[in-house]
CSV table of C-alpha atoms in Angstrom, one decimal:
chain,number,residue,atom,x,y,z
A,1173,MET,CA,-75.8,20.4,-36.7
A,1174,PRO,CA,-77.1,21.5,-33.3
A,1175,LYS,CA,-76.5,18.6,-30.9
A,1176,THR,CA,-78.4,18.0,-27.9
A,1177,LEU,CA,-77.6,18.5,-24.1
A,1178,VAL,CA,-77.3,14.5,-23.8
A,1179,GLN,CA,-75.1,14.4,-27.1
A,1180,GLU,CA,-72.7,17.3,-25.8
A,1181,PHE,CA,-72.1,15.2,-22.4
A,1182,THR,CA,-71.7,11.9,-24.4
A,1183,LYS,CA,-69.3,12.8,-27.0
A,1184,GLY,CA,-66.4,13.7,-24.3
A,1185,LEU,CA,-66.7,9.6,-23.3
A,1186,TRP,CA,-65.6,8.3,-26.8
A,1187,GLU,CA,-66.0,10.9,-29.8
A,1188,GLU,CA,-63.1,13.6,-27.7
A,1189,LEU,CA,-62.3,11.0,-25.0
A,1190,PRO,CA,-59.5,13.9,-23.7
A,1191,PRO,CA,-56.1,11.6,-23.7
A,1192,PHE,CA,-56.6,9.0,-26.1
A,1193,ARG,CA,-58.4,10.7,-28.8
A,1194,LEU,CA,-57.5,14.5,-28.4
A,1195,VAL,CA,-54.0,13.6,-26.8
A,1196,LEU,CA,-54.1,16.6,-24.9
A,1197,GLY,CA,-53.2,16.5,-20.9
A,1198,LEU,CA,-50.4,13.8,-21.1
A,1199,CYS,CA,-48.2,15.3,-18.5
A,1200,PRO,CA,-50.9,14.4,-15.7
A,1201,THR,CA,-51.9,11.2,-17.6
A,1202,LEU,CA,-48.8,9.7,-17.1
A,1203,GLY,CA,-47.5,11.4,-14.2
A,1204,VAL,CA,-50.1,10.2,-11.9
A,1205,THR,CA,-51.4,6.8,-12.8
A,1206,THR,CA,-49.0,4.8,-10.9
A,1207,SER,CA,-52.1,3.5,-9.1
A,1208,MET,CA,-56.1,4.0,-10.0
A,1209,GLU,CA,-56.5,5.7,-6.8
A,1210,ASN,CA,-54.5,8.7,-7.5
A,1211,GLY,CA,-56.0,8.6,-11.5
A,1212,LEU,CA,-59.3,8.7,-10.3
A,1213,GLY,CA,-58.2,11.3,-7.7
A,1214,MET,CA,-56.6,13.6,-10.4
A,1215,GLY,CA,-59.5,13.2,-12.7
A,1216,ILE,CA,-62.2,13.8,-10.2
A,1217,ALA,CA,-60.1,17.2,-9.7
A,1218,THR,CA,-59.6,18.1,-12.9
A,1219,THR,CA,-63.4,17.8,-14.0
A,1220,PHE,CA,-64.4,20.0,-11.3
A,1221,VAL,CA,-62.0,22.5,-12.7
A,1222,LEU,CA,-63.5,22.0,-15.9
A,1223,VAL,CA,-67.1,22.5,-14.9
A,1224,GLY,CA,-66.2,25.7,-13.0
A,1225,SER,CA,-64.7,27.4,-15.5
A,1226,ASN,CA,-66.7,26.3,-18.3
A,1227,LEU,CA,-69.6,27.6,-16.1
A,1228,LEU,CA,-67.9,30.9,-15.4
A,1229,ILE,CA,-66.0,31.5,-19.0
A,1230,SER,CA,-70.0,31.0,-20.4
A,1231,MET,CA,-71.9,33.0,-18.2
A,1232,LEU,CA,-69.0,35.9,-18.7
A,1233,ARG,CA,-68.4,35.0,-22.4
A,1234,SER,CA,-70.4,38.2,-23.4
A,1235,MET,CA,-68.0,40.6,-21.0
A,1236,ILE,CA,-64.4,39.0,-21.6
A,1237,PRO,CA,-63.0,40.9,-24.6
A,1238,THR,CA,-61.8,38.7,-27.5
A,1239,LYS,CA,-58.5,40.1,-27.6
A,1240,VAL,CA,-57.7,39.4,-23.7
A,1241,ARG,CA,-59.7,36.2,-23.3
A,1242,ILE,CA,-56.9,33.9,-23.0
A,1243,ALA,CA,-55.4,35.5,-19.7
A,1244,CYS,CA,-58.8,36.0,-18.4
A,1245,PHE,CA,-59.9,32.4,-18.9
A,1246,ILE,CA,-56.4,31.6,-17.1
A,1247,ILE,CA,-57.1,33.8,-14.1
A,1248,ILE,CA,-60.8,31.8,-14.3
A,1249,ILE,CA,-59.0,28.5,-14.3
A,1250,ALA,CA,-56.3,29.2,-11.9
A,1251,SER,CA,-58.9,30.6,-9.3
A,1252,PHE,CA,-61.0,27.2,-9.3
A,1253,VAL,CA,-57.6,25.0,-9.4
A,1254,THR,CA,-56.7,27.3,-6.1
A,1255,ILE,CA,-60.1,26.3,-4.7
A,1256,VAL,CA,-59.6,22.4,-5.4
A,1257,GLU,CA,-56.1,22.7,-4.2
A,1258,LEU,CA,-57.0,23.8,-0.5
A,1259,LEU,CA,-60.1,21.9,-0.3
A,1260,MET,CA,-58.2,18.7,-1.5
A,1261,GLN,CA,-55.5,20.2,1.8
A,1262,ALA,CA,-58.6,19.7,4.3
A,1263,TYR,CA,-60.3,16.7,3.0
A,1264,THR,CA,-58.1,14.4,1.2
A,1265,TYR,CA,-54.7,15.3,2.7
A,1266,PRO,CA,-52.9,11.6,1.4
A,1267,LEU,CA,-54.4,12.2,-1.8
A,1268,TYR,CA,-53.0,15.9,-2.3
A,1269,LEU,CA,-49.5,15.0,-1.1
A,1270,LYS,CA,-49.2,11.8,-3.5
A,1271,LEU,CA,-50.5,13.8,-6.5
A,1272,GLY,CA,-48.1,16.7,-5.4
A,1273,VAL,CA,-47.2,19.2,-8.0
A,1274,PHE,CA,-49.4,18.1,-10.2
A,1275,ILE,CA,-52.8,19.9,-8.7
A,1276,PRO,CA,-51.3,23.4,-9.5
A,1277,LEU,CA,-50.7,22.0,-12.9
A,1278,ILE,CA,-54.2,21.4,-13.7
A,1279,VAL,CA,-53.4,25.6,-14.1
A,1280,VAL,CA,-51.8,24.8,-17.8
A,1281,ASN,CA,-53.6,21.4,-18.6
A,1282,CYS,CA,-54.3,22.2,-22.2
A,1283,ILE,CA,-58.1,20.1,-22.2
A,1284,VAL,CA,-59.1,22.9,-19.1
A,1285,LEU,CA,-58.0,25.6,-21.5
A,1286,GLY,CA,-58.9,23.3,-25.0
A,1287,ARG,CA,-62.5,23.4,-23.9
A,1288,ALA,CA,-62.7,27.2,-22.3
A,1289,GLU,CA,-61.5,28.6,-26.0
A,1290,ALA,CA,-63.3,25.8,-28.2
A,1291,PHE,CA,-66.2,25.8,-26.5
A,1292,ALA,CA,-67.4,27.6,-23.0
A,1293,TYR,CA,-67.0,30.6,-25.1
A,1294,LYS,CA,-69.1,30.2,-28.2
A,1295,ASN,CA,-71.9,28.0,-26.7
A,1296,LYS,CA,-74.6,28.4,-23.7
A,1297,VAL,CA,-74.5,28.1,-20.0
A,1298,SER,CA,-76.2,24.1,-19.9
A,1299,PHE,CA,-74.2,23.1,-23.3
A,1300,SER,CA,-71.0,24.2,-21.3
A,1301,MET,CA,-71.8,22.4,-18.5
A,1302,ALA,CA,-72.9,19.7,-20.4
A,1303,ASP,CA,-69.5,19.3,-22.3
A,1304,GLY,CA,-67.5,20.0,-19.2
A,1305,LEU,CA,-69.2,17.4,-17.4
A,1306,GLY,CA,-68.6,15.2,-19.9
A,1307,ILE,CA,-65.1,15.7,-21.1
A,1308,GLY,CA,-64.0,15.7,-17.3
A,1309,ILE,CA,-65.9,12.1,-16.5
A,1310,GLY,CA,-64.4,10.8,-19.7
A,1311,TYR,CA,-60.3,11.9,-18.9
A,1312,THR,CA,-61.5,10.6,-15.4
A,1313,LEU,CA,-62.0,7.2,-16.6
A,1314,ALA,CA,-59.3,6.9,-18.7
A,1315,LEU,CA,-57.1,7.8,-16.1
A,1316,GLY,CA,-58.4,5.1,-14.0
A,1317,ALA,CA,-58.2,2.7,-16.5
A,1318,LEU,CA,-54.3,3.8,-16.8
A,1319,GLY,CA,-53.8,3.1,-13.6
A,1320,ALA,CA,-55.7,0.4,-12.7
A,1321,VAL,CA,-54.0,-1.6,-15.4
A,1322,ARG,CA,-50.9,0.2,-14.7
A,1323,GLU,CA,-51.4,-1.2,-10.5
A,1324,LEU,CA,-52.6,-4.5,-11.6
A,1325,LEU,CA,-49.5,-5.2,-13.5
A,1326,GLY,CA,-47.1,-3.1,-11.3
A,1327,HIS,CA,-48.2,-4.7,-8.1
A,1328,GLY,CA,-50.6,-7.3,-8.9
A,1329,SER,CA,-53.2,-5.9,-7.2
A,1330,VAL,CA,-55.8,-3.2,-7.2
A,1331,THR,CA,-57.2,-1.3,-4.6
A,1332,VAL,CA,-59.5,1.7,-4.6
A,1333,TRP,CA,-60.3,3.5,-1.0
A,1334,GLY,CA,-59.0,0.7,1.2
A,1335,ASP,CA,-62.3,-1.2,1.0
A,1336,LEU,CA,-62.7,-2.7,-3.3
A,1337,SER,CA,-59.4,-4.5,-4.1
A,1338,TYR,CA,-59.0,-6.9,-6.4
A,1339,ASN,CA,-56.1,-9.5,-6.3
A,1340,LEU,CA,-54.7,-11.1,-10.0
A,1341,ALA,CA,-52.7,-13.5,-8.3
A,1342,SER,CA,-55.6,-15.1,-6.8
A,1343,SER,CA,-56.8,-15.8,-10.7
A,1344,PHE,CA,-53.3,-16.7,-11.7
A,1345,PRO,CA,-51.0,-18.0,-9.6
A,1346,SER,CA,-48.3,-17.7,-11.6
A,1347,PHE,CA,-48.8,-14.5,-12.4
A,1348,HIS,CA,-45.8,-12.1,-11.4
A,1349,PRO,CA,-45.7,-8.2,-10.5
A,1350,PHE,CA,-43.6,-6.4,-12.3
A,1351,SER,CA,-42.9,-3.5,-10.9
A,1352,PHE,CA,-41.7,-1.7,-14.4
A,1353,MET,CA,-45.2,-0.7,-14.7
A,1354,VAL,CA,-45.7,1.6,-12.2
A,1355,GLN,CA,-42.1,3.5,-12.8
A,1356,ALA,CA,-41.6,6.2,-15.5
A,1357,PRO,CA,-40.3,4.0,-18.8
A,1358,GLY,CA,-43.4,2.0,-18.0
A,1359,ALA,CA,-46.0,4.7,-18.4
A,1360,PHE,CA,-44.6,6.0,-21.9
A,1361,ILE,CA,-45.1,2.3,-23.0
A,1362,CYS,CA,-48.5,1.4,-21.2
A,1363,LEU,CA,-50.3,4.6,-22.2
A,1364,GLY,CA,-48.7,3.8,-26.0
A,1365,LEU,CA,-50.0,0.6,-25.8
A,1366,MET,CA,-53.7,1.6,-24.7
A,1367,LEU,CA,-53.8,4.4,-27.8
A,1368,CYS,CA,-52.4,1.5,-30.1
A,1369,LEU,CA,-55.9,-0.4,-28.7
A,1370,ILE,CA,-58.6,2.6,-28.9
A,1371,ASN,CA,-57.1,2.7,-32.3
A,1372,VAL,CA,-58.0,-0.9,-32.9
A,1373,ILE,CA,-61.1,-0.5,-31.4
A,1374,GLY,CA,-61.8,3.1,-33.2
A,1375,ASP,CA,-61.2,1.3,-36.7
B,942,MET,CA,-26.7,19.1,-2.4
B,943,GLY,CA,-23.8,20.5,-3.7
B,944,TYR,CA,-24.0,21.9,-7.0
B,945,PHE,CA,-22.6,19.4,-8.8
B,946,GLU,CA,-25.1,17.0,-7.6
B,947,LEU,CA,-27.8,19.2,-8.2
B,948,ILE,CA,-27.2,19.6,-12.2
B,949,ILE,CA,-26.8,15.8,-12.6
B,950,ALA,CA,-29.9,15.4,-10.9
B,951,CYS,CA,-31.7,18.1,-12.8
B,952,VAL,CA,-30.3,16.9,-16.5
B,953,PHE,CA,-30.1,13.2,-15.8
B,954,VAL,CA,-32.0,11.3,-12.8
B,955,ASN,CA,-34.9,13.8,-12.4
B,956,ASN,CA,-35.3,14.6,-16.0
B,957,ILE,CA,-38.0,16.7,-16.2
B,958,LEU,CA,-39.7,15.0,-19.2
B,959,LEU,CA,-39.2,11.2,-19.0
B,960,ALA,CA,-39.3,11.0,-15.3
B,961,GLN,CA,-41.3,14.0,-13.6
B,962,PHE,CA,-43.8,13.9,-17.0
B,963,LEU,CA,-43.7,17.6,-17.7
B,964,GLY,CA,-44.1,19.1,-21.0
B,965,ASN,CA,-45.1,16.4,-22.8
B,966,CYS,CA,-47.3,18.0,-24.7
B,967,PRO,CA,-44.8,20.3,-26.6
B,968,PHE,CA,-42.8,17.0,-26.3
B,969,LEU,CA,-44.7,15.1,-28.8
B,970,GLY,CA,-46.2,17.7,-30.5
B,971,THR,CA,-42.4,19.8,-31.4
B,972,SER,CA,-41.0,16.8,-32.2
B,973,LYS,CA,-41.7,15.4,-35.4
B,974,LYS,CA,-39.0,17.4,-36.9
B,975,MET,CA,-35.5,18.6,-35.7
B,976,GLU,CA,-35.8,22.2,-36.4
B,977,THR,CA,-39.0,22.4,-34.6
B,978,ALA,CA,-37.3,20.6,-31.7
B,979,VAL,CA,-34.4,23.0,-31.9
B,980,GLY,CA,-36.6,26.1,-31.5
B,981,MET,CA,-38.8,24.7,-28.7
B,982,ALA,CA,-35.6,23.5,-26.5
B,983,MET,CA,-34.0,27.1,-26.9
B,984,ALA,CA,-37.5,28.7,-26.3
B,985,VAL,CA,-37.6,26.7,-22.8
B,986,ILE,CA,-33.9,27.0,-21.8
B,987,PHE,CA,-34.4,31.0,-22.4
B,988,VAL,CA,-38.2,31.0,-20.6
B,989,LEU,CA,-37.5,28.4,-17.9
B,990,VAL,CA,-34.6,30.4,-16.2
B,991,LEU,CA,-36.5,33.7,-16.4
B,992,ALA,CA,-39.5,32.2,-15.3
B,993,GLY,CA,-37.6,29.7,-12.3
B,994,THR,CA,-35.8,32.9,-10.6
B,995,ILE,CA,-38.5,35.4,-11.1
B,996,THR,CA,-41.4,33.7,-9.3
B,997,TRP,CA,-39.1,32.4,-6.6
B,998,LEU,CA,-38.4,36.1,-6.0
B,999,VAL,CA,-42.2,37.1,-6.4
B,1000,TYR,CA,-43.0,33.8,-3.9
B,1001,THR,CA,-40.2,34.8,-1.3
B,1002,TYR,CA,-40.8,38.5,-1.1
B,1003,ILE,CA,-44.1,38.8,-1.9
B,1004,LEU,CA,-46.6,36.2,-1.2
B,1005,VAL,CA,-44.9,35.0,2.2
B,1006,LYS,CA,-43.8,38.4,3.5
B,1007,PHE,CA,-47.2,39.5,2.9
B,1008,GLY,CA,-49.2,35.7,3.9
B,1009,LEU,CA,-50.5,35.4,0.1
B,1010,VAL,CA,-48.9,32.0,0.1
B,1011,TYR,CA,-52.4,30.4,-0.5
B,1012,LEU,CA,-52.6,32.5,-4.0
B,1013,ARG,CA,-49.2,30.9,-5.3
B,1014,THR,CA,-50.6,29.1,-8.4
B,1015,ILE,CA,-52.7,31.9,-9.5
B,1016,ALA,CA,-49.3,34.7,-8.9
B,1017,PHE,CA,-46.7,31.9,-10.8
B,1018,ILE,CA,-49.4,31.9,-14.4
B,1019,VAL,CA,-49.9,35.2,-13.8
B,1020,VAL,CA,-46.2,36.3,-13.7
B,1021,ILE,CA,-45.2,33.5,-16.4
B,1022,ALA,CA,-48.3,34.3,-18.8
B,1023,SER,CA,-46.8,38.1,-19.0
B,1024,LEU,CA,-42.9,36.7,-18.5
B,1025,VAL,CA,-43.8,35.4,-21.7
B,1026,GLN,CA,-45.6,38.4,-23.3
B,1027,PHE,CA,-42.7,40.8,-22.2
B,1028,VAL,CA,-40.2,38.3,-23.3
B,1029,GLU,CA,-42.1,37.7,-26.9
B,1030,MET,CA,-42.2,41.6,-27.6
B,1031,PHE,CA,-38.5,42.5,-26.4
B,1032,LEU,CA,-37.2,39.8,-28.4
B,1033,LYS,CA,-39.3,41.1,-31.2
B,1034,LYS,CA,-38.1,44.7,-30.9
B,1035,SER,CA,-34.2,44.2,-30.2
B,1036,ILE,CA,-33.1,40.5,-31.6
B,1037,PRO,CA,-35.6,40.1,-34.8
B,1038,ALA,CA,-33.2,36.9,-35.7
B,1039,LEU,CA,-33.8,35.4,-32.5
B,1040,TYR,CA,-37.5,36.1,-32.4
B,1041,ALA,CA,-37.7,34.6,-35.8
B,1042,GLY,CA,-36.3,31.5,-34.7
B,1043,LEU,CA,-38.2,30.9,-31.9
B,1044,GLY,CA,-41.5,31.6,-33.6
B,1045,ILE,CA,-44.8,29.9,-32.5
B,1046,PHE,CA,-43.5,28.5,-29.9
B,1047,LEU,CA,-42.8,31.4,-27.8
B,1048,PRO,CA,-46.4,32.0,-26.8
B,1049,LEU,CA,-47.0,28.2,-26.2
B,1050,ILE,CA,-44.7,28.5,-23.7
B,1051,THR,CA,-47.5,29.8,-21.2
B,1052,THR,CA,-49.1,26.7,-21.5
B,1053,ASN,CA,-46.2,24.0,-21.2
B,1054,CYS,CA,-46.4,22.7,-17.5
B,1055,ALA,CA,-42.5,22.5,-17.5
B,1056,VAL,CA,-42.1,26.2,-16.5
B,1057,MET,CA,-45.1,26.2,-14.1
B,1058,GLY,CA,-43.8,22.7,-12.8
B,1059,VAL,CA,-40.5,23.6,-12.4
B,1060,CYS,CA,-41.5,26.9,-10.4
B,1061,VAL,CA,-43.9,25.0,-8.3
B,1062,LEU,CA,-40.6,22.6,-7.7
B,1063,ASN,CA,-38.0,25.0,-6.6
B,1064,ILE,CA,-40.2,26.1,-4.0
B,1065,ASP,CA,-41.5,22.8,-2.6
B,1066,LYS,CA,-38.3,21.3,-2.6
B,1067,GLU,CA,-37.4,24.6,-0.6
B,1068,PHE,CA,-34.4,25.9,-2.9
B,1069,THR,CA,-32.4,28.8,-2.4
B,1070,PHE,CA,-31.9,31.9,-4.9
B,1071,LEU,CA,-28.8,30.2,-6.3
B,1072,GLN,CA,-30.1,26.8,-6.2
B,1073,ALA,CA,-33.4,28.3,-7.8
B,1074,LEU,CA,-31.8,29.4,-10.5
B,1075,VAL,CA,-29.2,26.4,-11.2
B,1076,ALA,CA,-31.9,24.1,-10.9
B,1077,SER,CA,-34.2,26.1,-13.7
B,1078,LEU,CA,-31.7,26.1,-16.2
B,1079,PHE,CA,-30.6,22.8,-15.9
B,1080,TYR,CA,-34.2,21.3,-16.0
B,1081,ALA,CA,-33.9,23.4,-18.9
B,1082,VAL,CA,-31.0,21.8,-20.9
B,1083,GLY,CA,-32.4,18.3,-19.4
B,1084,PHE,CA,-36.0,19.3,-21.4
B,1085,GLY,CA,-34.2,20.2,-24.6
B,1086,LEU,CA,-32.0,17.0,-24.6
B,1087,ALA,CA,-34.5,15.2,-24.4
B,1088,LEU,CA,-36.6,16.7,-26.9
B,1089,ILE,CA,-33.7,16.8,-29.4
B,1090,LEU,CA,-32.7,13.4,-28.7
B,1091,PHE,CA,-36.0,12.4,-29.4
B,1092,ALA,CA,-36.7,14.1,-32.5
B,1093,GLY,CA,-34.0,12.2,-33.8
B,1094,LEU,CA,-35.3,9.1,-33.2
B,1095,ARG,CA,-38.4,10.3,-34.8
B,1096,GLU,CA,-37.3,11.3,-37.8
B,1097,ARG,CA,-36.0,7.5,-38.0
B,1098,ILE,CA,-39.7,6.0,-37.7
B,1099,PHE,CA,-41.3,8.6,-40.0
B,1100,LEU,CA,-39.4,6.4,-42.5
B,1101,ALA,CA,-40.0,2.8,-41.1
B,1102,ARG,CA,-42.8,1.0,-41.4
B,1103,VAL,CA,-45.2,0.8,-38.8
B,1104,PRO,CA,-48.0,-1.1,-37.9
B,1105,LYS,CA,-51.6,1.0,-38.6
B,1106,PRO,CA,-52.9,1.0,-35.5
B,1107,LEU,CA,-49.6,1.8,-33.5
B,1108,GLN,CA,-49.0,4.9,-35.9
B,1109,ASP,CA,-48.0,8.2,-35.2
B,1110,THR,CA,-48.8,8.9,-31.5
B,1111,SER,CA,-48.8,5.3,-30.1
B,1112,ILE,CA,-45.5,4.5,-31.4
B,1113,ALA,CA,-44.1,7.7,-30.4
B,1114,LEU,CA,-45.1,6.9,-26.6
B,1115,ILE,CA,-43.4,3.2,-26.6
B,1116,THR,CA,-40.1,5.2,-28.4
B,1117,ALA,CA,-40.4,7.8,-25.6
B,1118,GLY,CA,-40.9,5.1,-23.4
B,1119,MET,CA,-37.6,3.3,-23.8
B,1120,ILE,CA,-35.6,7.0,-24.0
B,1121,SER,CA,-37.0,7.1,-20.5
B,1122,LEU,CA,-35.7,3.6,-19.9
B,1123,ALA,CA,-32.4,4.7,-20.7
B,1124,PHE,CA,-32.6,7.6,-18.5
B,1125,PHE,CA,-33.2,5.3,-16.0
B,1126,ALA,CA,-30.2,4.0,-15.9
B,1127,PHE,CA,-29.3,7.2,-13.9
B,1128,GLN,CA,-31.3,6.5,-11.3
B,1129,GLY,CA,-28.8,5.4,-8.6
B,1130,MET,CA,-26.1,8.4,-9.9
B,1131,VAL,CA,-27.2,10.8,-6.8
């Protein structure tokens, strides 16, 4: 059944929510979510690459030969990643330094290549853009949520872009932050528990 | 940093899977059975050593020399993708037994972020050629070690009674967290 443009967009927000529903793109999900700001930044960068590559691949889909399509996809994606890399170096340098190796690694993020192969190569330009945007925003929200939980439990407060902040200790004076959550093992356990929560809600 | 410290750092302290979070998709995807885990580990060791050294050479002698550093991401992914293709063809012709053993894991390595990640890390940390070679080899060994340990645990979990919402990926991630905690103890060593 053909879906409408809105449906293609909204499926990325719940039905096919990348890290939880599809369990793809886990490396940045675990690696950069030490704070909400990092998570959101990574999500936005990935969204840009997703929309850009989906748009270009969809436009070129009749010209890309089936046999070498994966190589073509990777080159297109790598070009967009380079654009993001240069843009972030120019305008958001502190964030660029924090995300570090994970920015060039958007190239090998399975979500981006997955959408190119499964969606953009077979669908119209407008639908591909809606799909890319939906999945990208879903991914951003998921990374932001995971980052927020880890930052809140690990540091006791959440700060986004310097001015928006919330301190847990003000509502629960007996709460002590445990830095375990912002370290490596906490990432795995926190994501595992969130996945469990999503499964409970999903049922 | 001496080579001994570098080796310890690569295998344990900065373990590519558990401390740096690179290559987690194959980590969760191929760890359900011991056999596939061993296959994936071998394939990664094989490709990572080649990719790590070749991308270092490409970066130092082509990109830096001609002022094309901004093309790093594109150049590296092209090198890795063609390397994987080349290795696949070479093994198919000359060592069919190994090719059959690695099977489907070889093409999957192109999109394994551990490979790309180590290549980028080698450059970011300004390693010499020999350091890059040692680091690539032992990052890969660390990957294999963590993957095989994890596969062993997951085979046990398969037999356990896990509450329904926690099943499969969820419990796997929590188990990975526990192994990561164990590796965390190496933190002060180097």
